[in-house]
């Protein structure tokens, strides 16, 4: 598909250059031809009077310009596109044509929904009509311990090949004669089958519910929804024309595979349920309505009512695929739907409230509003027992029964919710604001944050986890986006740690290509750094706590005239107004953002320095040998060499130090990374690396950014024990 064509390859750049060159040559030839034609004498020219003769050359020139204007405009567009492609190759704002279209217009285009429709009948997954023999639904399981199994399964009906993880309860045996319920668990964006199981601690929680008699013996299945590059960035629940058949994968292939591998699983829909988080929550509810012949109940945690991502968000489809619309208008067997979100999750709380009282004949929709928790894995993990308890009370969940369910717990009154929500982190400037308390001091480890634009969202989640753990570091430093994580860590601001990235996407002045064209920078750094940090502004900064911190702070930036890396500390900043331009300078990406002047000297992104983007040299200079280095690139990443250095030398001919720094950065970055990996093997460095980086450095779409933050939380909480061990606390 053309949407998958890479726009960061040199072949693509050469192709653009060739097309541009051909267009320019043809345009020149056209103009020359038009000029020659206008010079040919025509009959009657000698009869013209002197006034006509004097006007004729000007008229001819205008006609030549008008005739050639379309070709000139085409050339201008192609040259602009060529330059933009070259910039993108360096900064990797997008990797494919599909991602570019998503940046320009976040609403994907879809022509129709092709997924299988619910019959409304009682048939279970084993009796779903399919021409595919059951043998093709077999797969090899890898035992990962603690009841976890993994397989890479090819869905015969969907054509999808992807990962599925399965958890079985204690003492499970294929021949034990037990009828097992099945809970299918869907991850959000970004997410994986592994991350959703670990984030929810699903195995122990389900086992506990089984042991207490809350639910029957149950197998948990977590299929990956990242079936291709497009789905990883913009996931679907349905089969969309021109895209992978994710709907068939979840609705048919996965259930039939589970029933084939685990013959003791129930065949009636009462024993099958779907649950999901964030976008996976919407998908769980949507799929249950559409395939009520397979799934009898669903749990929707922090999902939305109106689809906002994926093919179903297309204006032609979104209205018909809104949950409240589907529940009332689509024919389906009676289902149970448990919907939950937190009152401080403004993105989906309203959507949750919209589902109160929704549902068709026989449907049961129960809505829970947690007093706090935001859009987080912590909230979802805490709410799993409530969902399992609700599911266990649903009619038909217990094999051979159809008893009426017990009354659900009474909802929390709105006034109590409002009072309880005041305990969550609040911005600096409000009376309830308080820095995260310090309970554990680290004596000899420096905390270093790599940059990476909006990739810093993922690692900001680690800042939250470190603050929640009460950790204090004697040295904290960062470059570019790592500067933002640095100052939030030092100011111990749990609210700002998240909102400085996630909340930024809701600010219409944050940036984008419109801002770039207006010469404010792709990220409007003047606005972001200088006009949003005062009390009462969008992201107020706790300057008193930051300034009083008994820590060494280092913020790195590249000085354009001398080519040196400059590090500023608390000693260089007496007021908030001294900090803000230094953070701005540290984060100003070359080409995409303007130069920042401090004390008359020009500065750009600190990643142009000798380490390639790590403040490790500053930590070493301050005497630290042990470091916790927080990266925004996954394991195995190496920065590719710059193949067109001449472009930068021409672009920065007045600042040659910048051009040489850009050209040298890949080698500097890779060398520093190799040194860090060696020090990691020697036990002197801990590298926190993303399992998978789901966003690019220029991402400004809320759903992508919040998803990256939640994925970072999952990994950060998983790695916290290992980090604590490294720190020796």
XYZ file of C-alpha atoms in Angstrom:
729
model
C 0.000 0.000 0.000
C 1.231 3.509 -0.767
C 0.537 4.575 2.859
C 3.315 2.243 3.932
C 5.940 3.742 1.594
C 8.913 4.959 3.607
C 9.647 8.686 3.555
C 12.932 8.408 5.452
C 14.788 6.273 2.915
C 17.404 7.765 0.603
C 15.705 6.118 -2.375
C 12.578 8.113 -1.630
C 14.641 11.307 -1.382
C 16.416 10.570 -4.659
C 13.079 9.894 -6.312
C 11.733 13.236 -5.104
C 14.886 14.975 -6.293
C 14.646 13.364 -9.733
C 11.006 14.348 -10.177
C 11.778 17.896 -9.022
C 14.718 18.227 -11.395
C 12.669 16.973 -14.348
C 9.875 19.409 -13.524
C 12.308 22.346 -13.337
C 13.941 21.425 -16.666
C 10.567 21.082 -18.385
C 9.426 24.390 -16.928
C 12.530 26.174 -18.222
C 12.023 24.647 -21.661
C 8.382 25.730 -21.609
C 9.269 29.321 -20.740
C 11.941 29.436 -23.448
C 9.544 28.016 -26.021
C 6.850 30.524 -25.097
C 9.318 33.393 -25.353
C 10.479 32.294 -28.793
C 6.909 31.925 -30.019
C 6.071 35.418 -28.867
C 8.997 36.828 -30.872
C 7.797 35.361 -34.217
C 6.309 38.126 -36.442
C 2.631 37.858 -37.195
C 0.615 39.303 -40.097
C -0.534 42.808 -39.390
C 2.222 43.655 -36.969
C 3.688 46.252 -39.343
C 0.323 47.977 -39.552
C 0.238 48.653 -35.892
C 0.725 52.221 -34.771
C 3.562 53.337 -32.616
C 1.538 53.174 -29.395
C 0.565 49.581 -30.057
C 4.180 48.715 -30.766
C 5.263 50.198 -27.451
C 2.698 48.169 -25.486
C 3.231 44.870 -27.293
C 6.396 43.717 -25.459
C 4.815 44.252 -22.002
C 1.663 42.377 -23.034
C 3.758 39.550 -24.438
C 5.692 39.314 -21.160
C 2.514 39.095 -19.141
C 1.160 36.376 -21.388
C 4.389 34.371 -21.026
C 4.231 34.646 -17.226
C 0.580 33.603 -17.110
C 1.168 30.651 -19.430
C 4.128 29.429 -17.404
C 2.645 30.152 -13.965
C 1.101 26.671 -13.371
C 4.393 24.977 -14.155
C 6.274 27.364 -11.872
C 3.841 26.666 -9.049
C 4.278 22.926 -9.547
C 8.049 23.353 -9.300
C 7.670 25.428 -6.158
C 5.542 22.728 -4.528
C 8.015 20.017 -5.524
C 11.015 21.982 -4.204
C 9.174 22.578 -0.914
C 8.332 18.895 -0.717
C 11.948 17.962 -1.420
C 13.198 20.228 1.367
C 10.530 18.893 3.754
C 11.526 15.327 2.890
C 15.146 16.081 3.665
C 14.188 17.670 6.984
C 12.015 14.700 7.821
C 14.840 12.258 7.074
C 16.922 14.011 9.687
C 14.282 14.503 12.358
C 12.074 11.487 11.525
C 8.818 13.225 12.314
C 7.121 10.591 10.186
C 8.382 7.354 8.690
C 5.693 6.577 6.089
C 3.234 8.373 3.831
C 0.467 7.056 6.071
C 1.989 8.777 9.093
C 2.300 12.042 7.202
C -1.373 11.911 6.287
C -2.155 11.262 9.901
C -0.170 14.326 10.997
C -1.900 16.525 8.461
C -5.346 15.089 9.107
C -5.716 12.889 12.206
C -9.053 11.567 10.957
C -8.349 8.399 8.950
C -10.301 7.674 5.821
C -12.291 4.504 5.501
C -14.789 3.491 2.895
C -16.778 0.820 4.681
C -16.900 -1.741 7.446
C -16.520 -5.316 6.259
C -16.353 -7.226 9.540
C -18.731 -10.089 10.294
C -22.035 -9.038 11.788
C -23.797 -10.436 14.779
C -26.591 -12.848 14.092
C -28.025 -12.260 17.504
C -28.197 -16.005 17.933
C -26.920 -18.231 20.717
C -24.052 -19.800 18.807
C -20.697 -19.851 20.553
C -17.257 -19.680 19.043
C -17.065 -23.376 18.369
C -20.211 -23.374 16.305
C -19.506 -20.239 14.293
C -19.899 -21.169 10.665
C -16.523 -21.361 8.961
C -15.268 -23.246 5.905
C -11.799 -23.494 7.489
C -10.941 -26.877 9.054
C -10.333 -26.831 12.800
C -6.827 -28.223 12.256
C -5.747 -24.880 10.819
C -6.517 -23.213 14.138
C -3.830 -25.138 15.979
C -0.723 -23.314 17.172
C 2.420 -24.078 19.148
C 2.443 -22.699 22.695
C 5.579 -21.468 24.449
C 5.426 -21.892 28.232
C 6.597 -18.660 29.905
C 5.935 -19.833 33.446
C 3.328 -18.809 36.054
C 0.529 -20.038 33.793
C 1.549 -17.781 30.895
C 1.825 -19.063 27.347
C 2.761 -17.339 24.108
C 2.120 -18.183 20.500
C 2.427 -16.533 17.111
C -0.748 -17.521 15.356
C -1.868 -17.184 11.736
C -5.605 -16.533 11.548
C -6.997 -18.480 8.594
C -10.081 -16.296 8.284
C -8.420 -12.887 8.745
C -5.023 -13.590 7.217
C -3.478 -11.903 10.253
C -0.330 -13.342 11.806
C 0.434 -11.956 15.236
C 1.154 -12.708 18.851
C -1.379 -14.082 21.331
C -0.689 -14.562 25.036
C -2.751 -16.909 27.151
C -2.965 -17.336 30.918
C -4.311 -20.524 32.452
C -5.326 -20.891 36.103
C -3.452 -22.964 38.667
C -3.663 -26.745 38.192
C -5.158 -26.396 34.709
C -5.069 -29.603 32.617
C -6.626 -30.156 29.218
C -8.281 -33.343 30.454
C -9.422 -32.164 33.886
C -13.094 -32.124 32.861
C -13.592 -28.485 33.939
C -15.645 -26.135 31.773
C -13.521 -22.983 31.512
C -14.796 -19.474 30.927
C -12.733 -17.235 28.644
C -11.848 -13.582 29.164
C -10.384 -11.888 26.070
C -8.318 -8.849 27.060
C -7.585 -6.013 24.579
C -4.713 -3.558 25.004
C -4.860 0.150 24.198
C -2.689 2.458 22.062
C 0.144 1.990 22.399
C 0.252 -1.413 23.994
C 0.957 -5.078 23.520
C -0.479 -8.382 24.607
C 2.325 -8.628 27.143
C 1.984 -5.093 28.512
C -1.744 -5.312 29.212
C -1.343 -8.596 31.119
C 1.524 -7.260 33.229
C -0.013 -3.822 33.801
C -3.209 -5.323 35.171
C -1.413 -8.090 37.076
C -4.125 -10.177 35.519
C -2.993 -13.687 36.460
C -2.923 -13.233 40.261
C -6.112 -11.155 40.194
C -8.098 -13.688 38.183
C -6.722 -16.561 40.260
C -7.783 -14.783 43.437
C -11.300 -14.255 42.051
C -11.477 -17.960 41.125
C -10.232 -19.062 44.572
C -12.828 -16.892 46.298
C -15.630 -18.237 44.119
C -16.297 -14.883 42.460
C -15.928 -16.281 38.938
C -15.758 -19.805 37.513
C -12.374 -21.212 36.383
C -11.298 -18.858 33.616
C -8.666 -18.676 30.891
C -7.415 -15.193 29.891
C -6.470 -14.491 26.267
C -4.651 -11.336 25.156
C -4.305 -11.003 21.370
C -2.030 -8.391 19.897
C -3.796 -5.707 17.881
C -0.543 -4.406 16.368
C -0.945 -6.623 13.353
C 0.922 -4.271 11.025
C 2.522 -0.846 10.976
C -0.776 0.912 10.330
C -2.585 -0.823 13.178
C 0.249 -0.035 15.570
C -0.261 3.668 14.913
C -4.010 3.851 14.266
C -5.773 0.695 15.463
C -9.089 -0.659 14.256
C -11.721 -2.866 15.844
C -13.379 -3.659 12.547
C -12.424 -4.907 9.123
C -11.812 -1.729 7.132
C -11.414 -1.764 3.367
C -7.735 -1.769 2.477
C -6.590 -2.624 5.993
C -5.888 -5.750 8.008
C -8.978 -7.682 9.122
C -8.587 -6.991 12.816
C -12.307 -7.491 13.394
C -12.214 -11.034 12.037
C -8.991 -11.686 13.970
C -10.637 -10.859 17.332
C -14.176 -12.053 16.589
C -13.458 -15.362 14.861
C -9.830 -16.447 14.564
C -8.754 -15.989 18.173
C -11.868 -17.614 19.722
C -11.625 -20.607 17.386
C -7.903 -20.973 18.085
C -8.552 -20.915 21.845
C -11.320 -23.501 21.571
C -9.072 -25.742 19.452
C -6.088 -25.545 21.830
C -8.186 -25.648 25.004
C -11.069 -28.057 24.352
C -12.472 -27.552 27.841
C -13.484 -23.940 27.099
C -17.181 -23.207 27.025
C -18.978 -22.969 23.694
C -21.845 -20.714 24.808
C -21.602 -16.966 24.806
C -22.330 -16.741 28.536
C -18.856 -18.098 29.232
C -17.056 -15.596 27.004
C -16.336 -11.957 27.862
C -14.256 -9.124 26.433
C -12.442 -6.456 28.426
C -10.118 -3.687 27.370
C -8.379 -0.496 28.418
C -8.468 2.897 26.676
C -9.001 2.279 22.940
C -9.172 -1.436 23.783
C -12.097 -0.634 26.101
C -14.072 0.851 23.244
C -13.140 -2.136 21.094
C -14.339 -4.551 23.774
C -17.741 -2.879 23.966
C -18.049 -2.441 20.185
C -17.116 -6.034 19.449
C -19.489 -7.425 22.075
C -22.394 -5.525 20.538
C -21.443 -6.568 17.005
C -20.785 -10.201 17.955
C -23.199 -10.868 20.762
C -23.382 -14.413 19.426
C -19.816 -14.958 20.676
C -19.449 -12.633 23.681
C -22.073 -12.138 26.352
C -20.383 -9.447 28.472
C -17.775 -6.722 28.198
C -15.678 -4.489 30.444
C -14.844 -1.043 29.089
C -12.159 0.716 31.134
C -11.461 4.332 30.208
C -12.757 3.832 26.681
C -14.722 6.327 24.628
C -18.248 6.456 23.317
C -17.603 8.067 19.924
C -14.640 6.439 18.108
C -11.723 8.882 17.985
C -9.015 6.729 16.399
C -8.862 4.030 13.767
C -10.982 3.581 10.679
C -14.245 3.858 12.600
C -13.421 7.482 13.458
C -13.975 8.477 9.846
C -16.895 10.952 9.729
C -18.768 8.610 7.427
C -18.632 5.843 10.054
C -18.253 7.376 13.503
C -21.905 8.296 14.061
C -23.141 4.793 13.287
C -20.412 3.234 15.437
C -20.942 5.305 18.552
C -21.654 2.905 21.417
C -24.868 4.591 22.522
C -26.142 4.421 18.941
C -25.186 0.770 18.493
C -26.783 -0.280 21.778
C -30.164 1.169 20.810
C -30.258 0.614 17.049
C -28.323 -2.556 16.300
C -30.045 -5.921 16.697
C -28.113 -8.082 19.185
C -28.636 -10.624 21.912
C -28.844 -9.119 25.428
C -25.415 -8.218 26.741
C -23.860 -6.910 29.911
C -21.578 -3.897 29.729
C -19.463 -2.635 32.639
C -18.099 0.855 31.961
C -15.530 2.613 34.151
C -13.447 5.780 34.105
C -12.019 8.253 36.615
C -13.531 11.665 37.222
C -10.122 13.270 36.641
C -9.829 11.742 33.177
C -11.525 14.544 31.284
C -11.003 12.836 27.944
C -13.393 9.972 28.592
C -15.424 10.867 31.693
C -18.103 12.594 29.650
C -18.186 9.597 27.338
C -18.707 7.326 30.323
C -21.588 9.427 31.580
C -23.223 9.261 28.138
C -23.592 5.500 28.563
C -25.673 5.832 31.735
C -29.117 4.491 30.940
C -28.071 3.286 27.481
C -28.865 -0.162 26.145
C -31.525 -2.046 24.284
C -34.066 -4.570 25.567
C -32.418 -6.988 27.986
C -29.074 -5.149 28.062
C -27.463 -4.269 31.377
C -25.107 -1.256 31.358
C -23.439 -0.482 34.712
C -21.351 2.693 34.945
C -18.653 3.276 37.568
C -16.859 6.597 38.090
C -13.731 6.238 40.154
C -12.939 9.327 42.235
C -9.382 9.574 40.872
C -6.777 7.731 38.867
C -6.695 9.540 35.550
C -6.063 7.549 32.393
C -3.629 5.103 33.920
C -2.629 1.506 34.366
C -2.795 2.007 38.115
C -6.500 2.758 37.912
C -7.230 -0.189 35.625
C -5.320 -2.599 37.826
C -7.242 -1.380 40.884
C -10.569 -1.806 39.099
C -10.028 -5.350 37.781
C -11.451 -6.974 40.966
C -14.606 -4.842 40.618
C -15.032 -5.909 37.009
C -14.474 -9.585 37.817
C -16.983 -9.389 40.658
C -19.506 -7.775 38.322
C -18.894 -10.409 35.656
C -19.300 -13.238 38.131
C -22.807 -11.980 38.986
C -24.006 -11.864 35.403
C -26.632 -14.432 34.309
C -25.168 -17.469 32.574
C -21.563 -16.810 33.607
C -21.594 -19.783 35.948
C -21.974 -22.928 33.778
C -25.448 -24.439 33.810
C -27.081 -21.504 35.574
C -29.095 -18.550 34.573
C -29.749 -17.104 37.993
C -30.608 -13.432 38.412
C -27.654 -11.286 39.295
C -27.288 -9.615 42.656
C -27.718 -5.889 42.956
C -24.643 -3.868 42.051
C -23.036 -1.632 44.658
C -24.610 1.800 45.023
C -22.831 4.499 43.027
C -20.783 7.122 44.853
C -22.734 10.405 45.152
C -21.459 13.237 42.982
C -20.632 15.472 45.970
C -18.480 12.741 47.490
C -16.727 12.207 44.180
C -15.887 15.893 43.958
C -14.518 15.892 47.496
C -12.491 12.743 47.001
C -11.008 13.911 43.715
C -9.250 16.776 45.517
C -6.641 14.302 46.752
C -5.151 13.783 43.280
C -2.119 15.824 42.133
C -2.983 19.417 41.347
C -0.993 22.158 39.610
C 1.342 24.496 41.420
C -0.475 27.636 42.540
C -3.490 25.858 44.002
C -3.731 25.443 47.784
C -3.818 21.640 47.476
C -0.516 21.455 45.581
C 2.354 19.718 47.330
C 5.678 18.368 46.034
C 6.053 14.601 46.069
C 7.540 13.642 49.444
C 11.095 12.335 49.755
C 11.321 8.991 51.519
C 14.492 7.501 50.038
C 17.718 9.364 49.256
C 20.194 8.080 46.710
C 23.763 9.053 47.530
C 25.987 8.229 44.584
C 23.911 7.855 41.387
C 23.304 10.550 38.773
C 19.966 10.613 36.958
C 20.415 11.457 33.256
C 17.573 12.087 30.779
C 18.009 11.730 27.018
C 16.016 14.045 24.748
C 13.873 13.137 21.760
C 11.024 15.656 21.452
C 7.684 14.102 22.272
C 9.354 10.724 22.775
C 10.089 12.189 26.181
C 6.436 11.466 26.994
C 7.309 7.806 27.439
C 10.121 8.538 29.874
C 8.106 11.188 31.720
C 6.126 8.221 33.040
C 9.315 6.984 34.707
C 9.624 10.370 36.423
C 6.154 9.809 37.870
C 7.093 6.335 39.116
C 10.354 7.585 40.675
C 8.515 10.401 42.445
C 5.796 8.040 43.650
C 8.549 5.838 45.081
C 9.839 8.852 47.057
C 13.292 8.730 45.440
C 15.682 11.701 45.605
C 18.778 11.903 43.404
C 21.748 14.132 44.243
C 22.401 14.896 40.568
C 19.793 15.320 37.798
C 20.543 16.471 34.276
C 19.086 16.386 30.812
C 19.182 17.683 27.280
C 16.316 18.782 25.006
C 13.098 17.039 26.094
C 15.234 15.517 28.844
C 15.470 19.031 30.243
C 11.692 19.040 30.826
C 11.904 15.730 32.662
C 14.867 17.072 34.634
C 13.137 20.167 35.975
C 9.913 18.285 36.748
C 11.896 15.657 38.657
C 13.771 18.265 40.679
C 10.596 20.245 41.431
C 8.916 16.922 42.399
C 5.717 17.871 40.587
C 3.563 14.812 39.899
C 0.936 16.870 38.097
C 3.300 18.694 35.765
C 5.317 15.550 35.008
C 2.414 14.234 32.954
C 0.766 17.429 31.762
C 3.950 19.005 30.370
C 3.726 16.377 27.625
C 0.188 15.013 27.521
C -1.495 18.331 28.265
C 0.685 20.064 25.699
C -1.256 18.348 22.914
C -4.435 20.148 23.978
C -2.829 23.594 23.623
C -3.681 25.050 20.180
C -0.586 27.243 20.333
C 1.817 24.372 21.005
C 2.901 24.086 17.390
C 2.481 22.118 14.205
C 3.234 22.881 10.583
C 1.132 26.042 10.716
C 3.377 27.337 13.471
C 6.425 26.337 11.445
C 5.207 28.244 8.372
C 4.636 31.314 10.569
C 8.319 30.999 11.570
C 7.529 30.214 15.202
C 8.978 26.696 14.933
C 7.318 23.320 14.544
C 7.148 23.472 18.318
C 6.291 27.020 19.293
C 9.042 27.089 21.895
C 8.628 30.755 22.754
C 5.058 30.030 23.831
C 5.730 26.613 25.375
C 8.662 27.605 27.522
C 8.161 31.290 28.253
C 4.403 31.741 28.497
C 2.918 28.629 30.102
C 4.904 28.200 33.317
C 3.713 31.038 35.559
C 1.081 30.372 38.262
C -2.336 30.314 36.666
C -0.980 29.424 33.223
C -1.335 26.074 31.463
C 1.619 24.309 33.092
C 2.634 26.330 36.165
C 6.121 25.513 37.441
C 7.006 25.158 41.125
C 10.031 27.428 41.077
C 10.481 27.664 44.876
C 10.792 23.867 45.240
C 13.099 23.653 42.240
C 15.390 26.456 43.417
C 15.601 25.107 46.964
C 16.423 21.544 45.880
C 19.638 20.261 47.524
C 20.717 18.701 44.251
C 23.101 19.410 41.414
C 21.132 20.269 38.255
C 22.568 20.371 34.744
C 20.765 21.579 31.589
C 22.721 21.205 28.358
C 22.605 23.339 25.212
C 24.790 23.785 22.124
C 26.398 27.182 21.538
C 26.175 27.863 17.819
C 29.087 30.285 17.421
C 31.747 28.338 19.313
C 30.507 24.761 18.827
C 30.733 23.895 22.520
C 28.244 22.218 24.831
C 27.241 24.488 27.701
C 25.717 23.196 30.936
C 23.749 25.476 33.232
C 23.035 24.767 36.876
C 21.059 26.265 39.742
C 23.918 28.650 40.306
C 23.187 30.242 36.909
C 19.510 30.859 37.606
C 18.248 33.283 40.238
C 14.679 33.568 38.944
C 12.207 31.520 36.920
C 12.897 33.906 34.027
C 16.482 32.624 33.995
C 15.425 28.971 33.768
C 12.832 29.208 31.003
C 15.020 30.457 28.102
C 17.692 27.900 29.003
C 15.157 25.066 28.763
C 13.994 26.572 25.483
C 17.548 26.702 24.134
C 18.251 23.127 25.203
C 15.192 21.932 23.260
C 15.423 23.983 20.058
C 15.830 21.427 17.260
C 17.867 22.754 14.335
C 15.925 23.642 11.183
C 12.548 23.087 12.818
C 12.957 25.633 15.617
C 14.601 29.050 15.840
C 17.887 29.861 17.514
C 17.592 31.093 21.119
C 19.825 33.899 22.366
C 20.992 33.977 25.984
C 23.256 36.773 27.133
C 23.771 37.618 23.467
C 25.014 34.152 22.473
C 23.091 31.854 20.053
C 22.033 28.380 21.239
C 20.333 25.297 19.795
C 19.434 21.769 20.888
C 21.944 20.288 23.331
C 21.891 17.010 21.414
C 24.357 18.627 18.975
C 27.082 18.343 21.602
C 29.971 15.897 21.792
C 27.956 13.072 23.413
C 25.195 13.172 20.809
C 22.453 13.930 23.325
C 23.450 12.583 26.756
C 24.432 14.720 29.743
C 26.677 11.901 30.913
C 29.807 13.992 30.368
C 28.463 16.596 32.788
C 27.685 13.929 35.387
C 31.183 12.499 35.032
C 32.705 15.974 35.332
C 30.821 16.387 38.620
C 32.346 13.178 39.934
C 29.590 10.606 39.366
C 30.574 7.135 38.190
C 27.174 5.418 38.629
C 24.305 6.642 36.461
C 20.655 5.847 35.778
C 20.365 6.859 32.120
C 16.812 7.274 30.825
C 16.649 6.789 27.063
C 13.977 7.356 24.431
C 15.287 4.763 21.958
C 14.786 0.995 22.298
C 17.449 -1.684 22.541
C 19.440 -2.104 19.349
C 18.947 1.412 18.018
C 21.854 3.094 16.303
C 21.691 6.469 14.629
C 22.369 6.219 10.870
C 25.193 8.270 9.398
C 24.365 11.523 7.645
C 24.711 10.824 3.902
C 24.216 14.374 2.603
C 26.475 16.591 4.721
C 26.644 19.190 2.014
C 22.987 20.058 2.522
C 23.642 21.147 6.104
C 26.824 22.980 5.233
C 24.870 25.066 2.747
C 21.893 25.498 5.066
C 24.073 26.634 7.975
C 26.814 28.360 5.978
C 26.704 31.282 8.428
C 26.962 28.929 11.414
C 29.377 26.198 10.286
C 29.690 24.828 13.815
C 26.008 23.829 13.696
C 26.407 22.043 10.356
C 29.438 20.098 11.564
C 27.637 19.191 14.788
C 24.650 17.816 12.874
C 26.946 15.810 10.602
C 28.954 14.450 13.541
C 25.999 13.661 15.770
C 25.343 10.049 14.614
C 28.939 9.042 15.323
C 28.917 10.873 18.654
C 25.604 9.317 19.663
C 26.629 5.785 18.740
C 30.000 6.106 20.454
C 28.381 7.328 23.674
C 25.826 4.545 23.512
C 28.521 1.912 23.094
C 30.333 3.335 26.121
C 27.130 3.253 28.170
C 26.388 -0.327 27.154
C 29.875 -1.343 28.260
C 29.405 0.446 31.578
C 26.057 -1.298 31.946
C 27.789 -4.659 31.587
C 30.244 -3.541 34.271
C 27.389 -2.633 36.618
C 28.062 1.113 36.690
C 25.115 2.196 34.527
C 21.435 1.250 34.371
C 19.864 1.937 30.976
C 16.101 2.442 30.957
C 15.105 1.773 27.354
C 11.580 1.753 25.943
C 10.248 -1.682 25.096
C 8.859 -0.042 21.993
C 8.682 3.631 21.091
C 5.152 4.219 19.726
C 5.475 7.883 18.749
C 7.833 10.120 16.789
C 9.519 13.201 18.192
C 7.033 15.527 16.468
C 3.815 13.812 17.621
C 1.106 16.246 18.793
C -2.011 14.045 18.728
C -3.495 13.493 22.165
C -4.475 9.847 21.777
C -0.979 8.868 20.599
C 0.761 10.858 23.314
C -1.409 9.665 26.194
C -0.988 6.128 24.935
C 2.794 6.531 24.978
C 2.634 7.820 28.527
C 0.559 4.856 29.678
C 2.931 2.429 27.951
C 5.805 4.129 29.751
C 4.000 3.689 33.070
C 3.632 -0.035 32.456
C 7.335 -0.477 31.784
C 8.466 1.899 34.530
C 6.481 0.052 37.188
C 7.741 -3.283 35.902
C 11.371 -2.151 36.051
C 11.174 -0.232 39.322
C 12.380 -3.188 41.464
C 15.427 -3.639 39.202
C 16.122 0.094 39.334
C 15.874 0.087 43.125
C 18.296 -2.816 43.275
C 20.760 -0.922 41.055
C 20.426 2.151 43.276
C 21.127 0.051 46.340
C 18.018 1.180 48.211
